Amino acid sequence: MIELKNVTKKYNDITALKNFSLQIPEGILQVLLGPSGCGKSTVIKLINHLIEPTSGEIYINNKNINEFNLINLRRGIGYVIQSIGLFPHYNVYENIVIVPRLLKWTKNDIDRRVDYLLDLVGLNRNYKKKYPFELSGGEGQRVGVARALAADPPILLMDEPFGSVDPLNRERLQKEFYRIQRELKKTVLFVTHDVEEAIRLADNIAVMKPGQLASLGSPWDFVTDDKEDYVKEFLGSEYTLKLLTRFMVQDILVQEKIKSKGYIHGFQVKKENTLSSALSLMISKGIDSLEVIDEQEKIVGSITFEDILKNVFRDTRK
Amino acid sequence: MKKIKQPFFIVTALLFAFFLISILRFDIIENVLVLLVKPKSFFLARVSLVEIAKQHIFIVIISSSLSIIIALTIAILTRFPFMSDFEEFLLGLATFGQTIPTVAILALLVPFLGYGFKPALFALFVYGFLPVLRNTIEGFNTIPEEIRESARAMGMNRFQIITRVELPLALPAILAGIRISLILNISVATIGATVGLSGFGTLIVNGIRGDDTIMILKGAIPVSLLALAVESLFIILEKRFRLSAISE
């Protein structure tokens, strides 16, 4: 668990963070969402002690971070940044094994770990010998994630990790990271200014305004109208639509429910597509139901506009 | 790691070969030269070129090693918080120092250190020291901040950051500094003859005094070849390390 208590950080005259408090329970992916320059990165750097708070305390597992050995603290926290920060003079293998080597793991353990991590982040094992300049942005970022996970740290800090990747690859990376996080259940603090990214990944979202926390809650909590104007404005009026990207068709699919003939219009959607793409298809074709197919293109069910209305937001419409 | 193109190796090897030929068998070159210029005093030219080359290379190696070791140490120390304030001062000093002409430094030193080996060694040391210092500091400064930050965030200590990240990444710049330092020293050691340092410069100075073109060339040709050979060797080294070090 990570806990920030009334943390203030000043750079000379500028207050980057003012009385900031946040709790991140274990195994939770906490997104810190806000415009650039609102102090998001400052929060991250305070946790791995790259910078010192002006006042306030930071706890990890109920222990003040000042009581940790600085070097050991950092080795137990995975860190991914937007510019990746891969060492250009190290190849992929050497970049991934930096922390395990610092921790003096055996060669055997390291090799096994690298193979596991490359599989996990979806990179071919023959990438080990490649240098960062030979990688695309997306590949580099995968290596960055693998490096952060190398020594199996319980905590991950990610500062706009997919920010410099093109939209198509970003979406792919988000999906894969979501899967990885479901598998590993790390305590993650994920900083982004991209609302959709926050929706896709977050267990909890903390919306920030300059230097301060504006609102905190699960992605569903932000559908309601009781938020302050700043938060509503930042999330945008399409927030609810964007929330549909978090769901896959299969999430609301009832297996046996194939409606009688004539009801289905013959348009199909894959069950691992997002609900927002299903909705787009309905709107563009002017229909209110779709057949759902699986990987083998076999029809496994159907969804209707009504299903979306009824199922997705049922908890938020009280 | 990409391969370095072969012509670089061939050129370097040829330059070293020419240098060796020029000091071991200058008579071959001399036979050609006598056809072009009128020989003057043959007896003066009967000095062992190998001996002169040894002396010249010896002082360059001594002074360059000294300047490289001391400059690197100081540059590395600027990476530590207690020295970081000096960085700008040192950088300014290094740039400023190199604008003073060699001959001026040599002339200024004579009243204090006298003629011969000592003032020349000191001047060579100063000249070799500055480019290494400047390039090393600048090499460190060109490393992107996020790389240093990643290193810190992964739990590397100051020493590990310097040895595993900063030095390897600054290596091409450091090598360039060493190259400039060596080339400068090879030429300054030649001018050193004016304050009594023995080397290829001795031949040139004596040749000018005796109006002996062949003798001038006997000093000038080998020293030029030596400078060119060292330069091209270091260009290969820099390329070799730059390929793996720069992400572009």
XYZ file of C-alpha atoms in Angstrom:
566
model
C 0.000 0.000 0.000
C 1.201 3.469 -0.851
C 0.032 6.425 1.137
C 0.724 10.123 0.716
C -0.271 12.296 3.665
C -0.611 16.069 3.239
C 2.340 16.240 0.901
C 3.466 19.638 -0.285
C 6.257 20.133 -2.782
C 7.657 23.534 -3.633
C 10.266 24.345 -6.236
C 11.582 27.695 -5.086
C 8.482 29.883 -5.343
C 6.375 27.485 -7.354
C 4.110 25.106 -5.492
C 3.901 21.931 -7.532
C 1.849 20.038 -4.991
C -0.229 21.362 -2.125
C -1.507 19.245 0.772
C -1.846 16.240 -1.430
C -3.173 13.031 0.100
C -3.790 9.736 -1.656
C -4.026 6.088 -0.688
C -3.316 3.301 -3.120
C -4.348 -0.088 -1.741
C -2.317 -3.149 -2.597
C -2.968 -4.701 -6.008
C -4.855 -1.663 -7.256
C -4.123 0.223 -10.441
C -4.508 3.856 -9.497
C -4.581 6.319 -12.362
C -3.551 9.883 -11.733
C -5.324 11.914 -14.398
C -4.816 15.574 -15.111
C -3.524 18.176 -17.556
C 0.189 18.652 -18.097
C 1.932 20.575 -15.389
C -0.573 19.736 -12.670
C 1.980 17.922 -10.556
C 1.267 14.325 -11.581
C 4.891 13.456 -12.237
C 5.872 15.134 -9.005
C 3.719 12.615 -7.123
C 5.522 9.726 -8.801
C 8.972 11.113 -8.182
C 8.154 11.686 -4.547
C 7.274 8.027 -4.078
C 10.578 6.640 -5.343
C 12.305 9.502 -3.630
C 13.813 11.083 -6.723
C 12.683 14.311 -5.068
C 12.017 15.204 -1.442
C 8.695 16.556 -0.215
C 8.778 20.056 1.267
C 6.372 18.836 3.920
C 4.145 15.837 4.550
C 4.832 12.121 4.745
C 4.870 9.231 2.341
C 4.350 5.660 3.519
C 4.857 2.365 1.792
C 3.246 -0.540 3.625
C 2.794 1.753 6.616
C 6.500 2.520 6.797
C 7.728 6.055 6.171
C 9.892 6.055 3.052
C 12.585 7.944 4.917
C 13.120 4.813 6.990
C 13.870 2.728 3.909
C 17.358 2.367 2.531
C 17.050 4.611 -0.523
C 18.734 2.193 -2.915
C 16.688 -0.810 -1.729
C 13.496 1.230 -1.868
C 14.097 2.076 -5.517
C 15.079 -1.456 -6.449
C 11.693 -2.585 -5.119
C 9.779 -0.111 -7.295
C 9.436 -0.543 -11.043
C 9.569 2.747 -12.935
C 8.450 3.400 -16.491
C 8.630 6.839 -18.090
C 7.365 8.296 -21.343
C 10.764 8.609 -22.967
C 11.415 5.026 -21.823
C 14.920 5.885 -20.643
C 16.403 2.682 -22.024
C 20.179 2.765 -21.924
C 21.277 3.219 -25.540
C 24.568 1.385 -24.956
C 22.856 -1.721 -23.577
C 20.951 -4.212 -25.696
C 17.434 -5.361 -24.788
C 18.685 -8.191 -22.580
C 21.143 -5.973 -20.713
C 18.523 -3.266 -20.263
C 16.025 -5.675 -18.749
C 18.474 -7.255 -16.326
C 19.791 -4.043 -14.779
C 17.978 -4.389 -11.452
C 18.348 -8.194 -11.149
C 22.074 -7.703 -11.734
C 22.207 -4.982 -9.102
C 20.474 -7.449 -6.789
C 23.086 -10.068 -7.739
C 20.729 -12.713 -9.091
C 22.354 -15.795 -10.605
C 22.802 -15.954 -14.371
C 20.329 -18.817 -14.577
C 17.597 -16.962 -12.723
C 18.208 -13.863 -14.809
C 18.013 -15.751 -18.111
C 14.805 -17.491 -17.123
C 13.334 -14.177 -15.972
C 14.178 -12.426 -19.238
C 12.497 -15.151 -21.290
C 9.424 -14.953 -19.077
C 9.279 -11.152 -19.317
C 9.726 -11.050 -23.094
C 6.861 -13.532 -23.433
C 4.802 -11.491 -20.993
C 5.179 -8.190 -22.836
C 4.767 -9.884 -26.198
C 8.239 -9.524 -27.647
C 10.023 -12.265 -29.538
C 12.914 -13.802 -27.588
C 15.331 -13.028 -30.401
C 14.996 -9.341 -29.520
C 17.466 -9.839 -26.680
C 20.446 -8.850 -28.814
C 18.823 -5.744 -30.317
C 19.832 -2.257 -29.305
C 17.267 0.419 -28.379
C 17.886 2.351 -31.603
C 16.752 -0.710 -33.543
C 13.370 -0.795 -31.802
C 10.126 0.952 -32.724
C 8.462 3.181 -30.135
C 6.038 0.442 -29.145
C 8.752 -2.204 -28.858
C 10.918 0.124 -26.810
C 8.034 0.727 -24.444
C 7.484 -3.022 -24.052
C 11.122 -3.364 -23.091
C 10.608 -0.483 -20.670
C 7.737 -2.353 -19.013
C 9.752 -5.581 -18.944
C 12.649 -3.739 -17.339
C 10.393 -2.237 -14.690
C 8.998 -5.701 -13.903
C 12.413 -7.385 -14.005
C 13.015 -7.910 -10.315
C 9.310 -8.551 -9.679
C 8.770 -5.379 -7.640
C 5.462 -5.142 -5.758
C 5.031 -1.528 -6.865
C 5.033 0.004 -10.344
C 5.218 3.706 -11.074
C 4.339 4.627 -14.626
C 4.659 8.186 -15.888
C 2.771 8.552 -19.197
C 4.374 5.295 -20.292
C 2.537 5.048 -23.614
C 2.492 8.771 -24.349
C 4.946 8.755 -27.228
C 3.499 5.743 -29.039
C 1.167 6.078 -32.038
C -2.570 5.618 -31.272
C -2.857 2.125 -32.747
C 0.106 0.769 -30.800
C -0.926 2.682 -27.720
C -4.256 0.898 -27.659
C -2.520 -2.435 -28.116
C -0.075 -1.672 -25.309
C -2.920 -0.594 -23.034
C -4.775 -3.831 -23.654
C -1.684 -5.888 -23.012
C -0.785 -3.971 -19.921
C -4.334 -4.448 -18.658
C -3.915 -8.193 -19.156
C -0.490 -8.167 -17.475
C -1.859 -6.261 -14.516
C -4.776 -8.719 -14.136
C -2.173 -11.464 -14.007
C 0.398 -9.869 -11.726
C -1.753 -7.648 -9.493
C 0.915 -5.068 -8.769
C 0.227 -1.899 -6.879
C 0.401 0.593 -9.733
C 0.396 4.354 -9.889
C -0.217 5.276 -13.507
C 0.048 8.887 -14.590
C -1.661 10.080 -17.759
C -3.499 13.041 -19.271
C -5.490 10.785 -21.588
C -9.025 10.205 -20.298
C -9.579 7.147 -22.472
C -6.362 5.575 -21.262
C -7.448 6.181 -17.675
C -10.797 4.533 -18.346
C -9.235 1.512 -20.025
C -6.792 0.743 -17.253
C -7.898 2.189 -13.945
C -9.306 0.483 -10.903
C -9.414 3.940 -9.398
C -9.026 7.347 -10.984
C -7.745 10.423 -9.193
C -8.409 13.579 -11.177
C -5.957 16.350 -10.461
C -6.167 20.079 -10.866
C -2.952 22.076 -10.578
C -1.208 20.970 -7.409
C -4.280 19.372 -5.887
C -6.562 16.396 -5.951
C -9.900 17.331 -7.555
C -11.830 14.082 -7.382
C -11.303 10.439 -6.627
C -13.285 7.350 -7.521
C -13.751 4.330 -9.754
C -14.268 4.944 -13.494
C -18.017 4.513 -12.911
C -18.164 7.124 -10.214
C -17.398 9.828 -12.734
C -20.524 9.150 -14.772
C -22.662 10.835 -12.136
C -23.378 14.554 -12.224
C -22.279 15.496 -8.741
C -18.701 16.372 -9.689
C -17.329 19.872 -9.690
C -17.243 21.743 -12.990
C -13.473 21.431 -13.359
C -13.658 17.634 -13.255
C -16.630 17.466 -15.631
C -14.907 19.795 -18.026
C -11.654 17.862 -17.951
C -13.311 14.477 -18.430
C -15.441 15.922 -21.209
C -19.068 15.453 -22.106
C -18.245 12.215 -23.939
C -16.946 10.541 -20.815
C -19.791 8.046 -20.746
C -19.160 7.042 -24.344
C -15.490 6.654 -23.623
C -16.313 4.435 -20.691
C -17.682 1.958 -23.229
C -14.120 1.336 -24.438
C -13.454 -0.361 -21.133
C -15.924 -3.134 -21.878
C -15.655 -5.916 -24.348
C -18.697 -7.298 -26.076
C -18.227 -10.570 -24.238
C -18.567 -8.804 -20.888
C -22.304 -8.350 -21.352
C -22.918 -11.270 -23.667
C -25.332 -13.916 -22.556
C -24.219 -17.096 -24.277
C -27.479 -18.700 -25.313
C -29.259 -15.500 -26.134
C -29.691 -15.715 -29.879
C -32.785 -13.863 -30.819
C -35.312 -15.195 -33.297
C -34.753 -14.714 -36.995
C -35.579 -11.321 -38.388
C -34.392 -9.617 -35.274
C -30.755 -9.921 -36.237
C -29.693 -7.732 -39.117
C -26.741 -9.814 -40.136
C -23.973 -7.492 -38.990
C -21.333 -9.077 -36.847
C -19.012 -7.972 -34.119
C -16.166 -9.931 -32.527
C -16.702 -10.772 -28.898
C -13.361 -9.236 -27.886
C -14.217 -5.902 -29.524
C -15.075 -3.006 -27.261
C -18.638 -1.968 -26.621
C -17.866 1.419 -28.108
C -16.956 -0.222 -31.425
C -20.137 -2.292 -31.249
C -22.131 0.874 -30.633
C -20.375 2.643 -33.503
C -21.334 -0.171 -35.819
C -24.962 -0.038 -34.702
C -25.119 3.704 -35.261
C -23.399 3.598 -38.636
C -25.687 0.824 -39.892
C -28.792 2.249 -38.261
C -29.589 -0.970 -36.412
C -29.963 -1.892 -32.776
C -28.583 -5.423 -32.626
C -25.508 -7.325 -33.733
C -24.434 -10.928 -34.030
C -21.436 -11.783 -31.901
C -18.751 -14.062 -33.300
C -15.732 -15.697 -31.682
C -12.158 -16.150 -32.951
C -13.288 -18.922 -35.300
C -15.967 -16.577 -36.675
C -18.663 -18.816 -35.204
C -21.788 -17.015 -34.007
C -21.909 -17.233 -30.242
C -24.723 -14.823 -29.413
C -26.045 -11.360 -29.980
C -26.121 -7.988 -28.309
C -28.664 -5.246 -28.583
C -28.639 -1.558 -27.841
C -30.894 -2.372 -24.936
C -28.298 -4.735 -23.485
C -25.803 -1.903 -23.412
C -28.309 0.445 -21.811
C -29.308 -2.075 -19.200
C -26.019 -3.632 -18.263
C -23.210 -1.164 -18.447
C -24.376 1.634 -16.218
C -26.856 -0.132 -14.031
C -24.816 0.580 -10.908
C -24.407 4.266 -11.560
C -28.016 5.149 -12.238
C -29.381 4.862 -8.756
C 26.817 -3.447 -33.465
C 27.455 -2.576 -37.070
C 30.702 -3.238 -38.861
C 33.025 -0.353 -39.523
C 33.735 0.024 -43.192
C 36.991 -1.535 -44.270
C 38.519 1.528 -46.000
C 38.938 3.133 -42.575
C 41.138 0.246 -41.459
C 43.107 0.232 -44.682
C 43.785 3.971 -44.536
C 44.861 3.763 -40.906
C 47.116 0.775 -41.550
C 48.662 2.508 -44.568
C 49.334 5.697 -42.593
C 51.094 3.749 -39.851
C 53.053 1.822 -42.455
C 54.130 5.045 -44.180
C 55.141 6.486 -40.827
C 57.315 3.454 -40.051
C 58.872 3.527 -43.492
C 59.544 7.252 -43.121
C 61.538 6.778 -39.933
C 63.188 3.448 -40.745
C 64.050 3.998 -44.396
C 64.052 7.725 -44.948
C 66.809 7.156 -47.525
C 64.128 5.897 -49.912
C 62.191 9.143 -49.609
C 65.437 11.082 -49.654
C 66.397 9.578 -53.023
C 63.202 10.966 -54.447
C 63.574 14.288 -52.683
C 67.086 14.979 -53.976
C 65.622 15.021 -57.448
C 63.251 17.801 -56.406
C 65.299 19.945 -54.012
C 68.971 20.749 -53.957
C 70.624 18.913 -51.053
C 72.769 21.050 -48.766
C 74.682 19.521 -45.915
C 74.437 15.767 -46.091
C 76.468 15.121 -42.956
C 73.949 16.944 -40.739
C 71.204 14.665 -41.943
C 72.890 11.582 -40.582
C 70.868 11.502 -37.357
C 69.022 8.373 -36.295
C 65.372 9.056 -37.159
C 64.320 6.089 -35.047
C 65.949 7.668 -32.007
C 64.220 10.988 -32.719
C 60.875 9.265 -33.234
C 61.303 7.461 -29.915
C 61.968 10.718 -28.089
C 59.058 12.465 -29.767
C 56.584 9.657 -29.083
C 57.919 9.227 -25.544
C 57.187 12.806 -24.500
C 53.772 12.717 -26.201
C 52.852 9.528 -24.359
C 54.083 10.831 -20.993
C 52.340 14.188 -21.262
C 49.150 12.825 -22.805
C 48.804 10.066 -20.204
C 49.228 12.626 -17.464
C 46.690 14.986 -18.972
C 44.188 12.221 -19.767
C 44.344 10.739 -16.272
C 44.099 14.073 -14.484
C 41.452 15.527 -16.820
C 39.278 12.416 -16.554
C 39.578 12.397 -12.786
C 38.577 16.032 -12.500
C 35.725 15.644 -15.000
C 34.392 12.604 -13.124
C 34.618 14.486 -9.841
C 32.318 17.165 -11.261
C 29.621 14.491 -11.351
C 29.571 14.498 -7.578
C 27.467 17.118 -5.828
C 30.365 18.729 -3.953
C 32.197 19.497 -7.210
C 29.285 20.279 -9.480
C 29.613 24.028 -8.861
C 33.049 23.986 -10.465
C 31.832 22.468 -13.672
C 31.068 25.713 -15.442
C 34.292 27.276 -14.248
C 36.336 24.332 -15.517
C 34.528 24.366 -18.833
C 35.279 28.070 -19.233
C 38.892 27.566 -18.230
C 39.300 24.747 -20.722
C 37.870 26.773 -23.584
C 39.805 29.891 -22.622
C 43.068 28.026 -22.073
C 43.039 26.620 -25.562
C 42.917 30.056 -27.130
C 46.416 30.920 -25.873
C 48.926 30.118 -28.636
C 51.356 27.290 -27.920
C 54.412 29.335 -28.669
C 53.274 31.973 -26.212
C 52.928 29.410 -23.434
C 56.331 27.962 -24.231
C 57.931 31.403 -24.266
C 56.244 32.360 -21.020
C 57.488 29.209 -19.310
C 61.143 29.541 -20.215
C 61.946 32.154 -17.527
C 60.454 29.859 -14.880
C 61.345 26.366 -15.967
C 64.329 27.021 -18.220
C 65.052 25.314 -21.506
C 64.610 21.645 -22.349
C 62.340 18.854 -21.263
C 60.544 20.444 -18.299
C 58.847 23.508 -19.852
C 57.936 21.504 -22.924
C 56.419 18.735 -20.828
C 54.441 21.294 -18.860
C 53.131 23.017 -21.981
C 52.212 19.678 -23.515
C 50.444 18.649 -20.358
C 48.383 21.846 -20.260
C 47.469 21.580 -23.934
C 46.543 17.932 -23.730
C 44.635 18.395 -20.510
C 42.129 20.976 -21.727
C 40.444 19.146 -24.628
C 40.047 15.962 -22.591
C 38.541 17.915 -19.709
C 36.197 19.881 -21.920
C 35.043 16.935 -24.013
C 34.492 14.712 -21.001
C 32.388 17.308 -19.196
C 30.440 18.038 -22.358
C 30.051 14.327 -23.047
C 28.476 13.930 -19.625
C 26.230 16.922 -20.226
C 24.823 15.564 -23.482
C 23.445 12.457 -21.754
C 19.644 12.894 -21.646
C 18.355 13.624 -18.164
C 15.777 10.833 -18.349
C 18.511 8.244 -18.752
C 20.190 9.453 -15.611
C 16.796 9.547 -13.899
C 16.040 5.965 -14.951
C 19.379 4.886 -13.566
C 18.664 6.561 -10.251
C 15.114 5.241 -10.136
C 16.374 1.697 -10.630
C 18.475 2.017 -7.535
C 21.925 2.603 -8.990
C 24.254 4.477 -6.689
C 26.390 7.423 -7.803
C 29.385 5.241 -8.559
C 27.348 2.730 -10.593
C 25.702 5.535 -12.559
C 29.105 6.941 -13.462
C 30.779 3.664 -14.388
C 27.859 1.873 -16.033
C 25.937 4.715 -17.633
C 27.718 8.040 -17.841
C 31.212 6.949 -18.818
C 30.112 4.489 -21.531
C 27.705 7.050 -22.981
C 30.277 9.826 -22.885
C 32.949 7.560 -24.351
C 32.743 8.809 -27.961
C 33.128 12.392 -26.726
C 35.961 11.395 -24.393
C 37.752 9.582 -27.209
C 37.370 12.666 -29.388
C 38.948 14.683 -26.577
C 41.835 12.238 -26.290
C 42.299 12.368 -30.060
C 42.452 16.168 -30.095
C 44.808 16.056 -27.123
C 47.185 13.591 -28.799
C 47.212 15.447 -32.113
C 47.822 18.732 -30.333
C 50.634 17.186 -28.340
C 52.283 15.698 -31.388
C 52.382 19.163 -32.950
C 53.248 21.035 -29.742
C 56.096 18.584 -29.160
C 57.397 19.620 -32.574
C 57.321 23.302 -31.666
C 58.980 22.273 -28.391
C 62.228 22.157 -30.319
C 62.364 25.963 -29.989
C 62.867 25.536 -26.245
C 65.294 22.692 -26.648
C 63.068 19.629 -26.703
C 64.444 16.873 -28.899
C 62.070 15.332 -31.415
C 61.082 15.775 -35.030
C 61.006 19.502 -34.338
C 64.762 19.515 -33.798
C 65.267 18.489 -37.401
C 62.869 21.149 -38.639
C 64.440 23.925 -36.560
C 67.965 22.897 -37.509
C 66.895 22.503 -41.108
C 65.533 26.024 -41.179
C 68.701 27.387 -39.579
C 70.908 25.575 -42.041
C 68.580 26.274 -44.971
C 68.441 22.518 -45.515
C 65.119 21.568 -47.138
C 65.746 17.842 -46.943
C 66.394 18.048 -43.231
C 63.189 20.051 -42.705
C 61.272 17.421 -44.624
C 62.984 14.671 -42.660
C 61.310 16.067 -39.575
C 58.087 17.269 -41.161
C 57.125 14.183 -43.156
C 57.267 11.608 -40.337
C 55.584 13.891 -37.797
C 52.752 14.657 -40.223
C 52.284 10.962 -40.963
C 52.285 10.186 -37.241
C 49.593 12.810 -36.593
C 47.464 11.555 -39.485
C 47.821 7.927 -38.413
C 46.839 8.641 -34.803
C 43.901 10.755 -35.984
C 42.525 8.070 -38.248
C 43.000 5.379 -35.589
C 40.914 7.375 -33.154
C 38.261 8.111 -35.732
C 37.820 4.351 -36.029
C 37.632 3.970 -32.253
C 35.069 6.754 -31.958
C 32.913 5.228 -34.677
C 33.135 1.844 -33.062
C 31.763 3.197 -29.780
C 29.365 5.712 -31.252
C 27.475 3.028 -33.175
C 26.425 1.352 -29.990
C 26.111 4.468 -27.908
C 23.928 6.818 -29.898
C 20.368 5.866 -30.528
C 19.902 7.825 -33.732
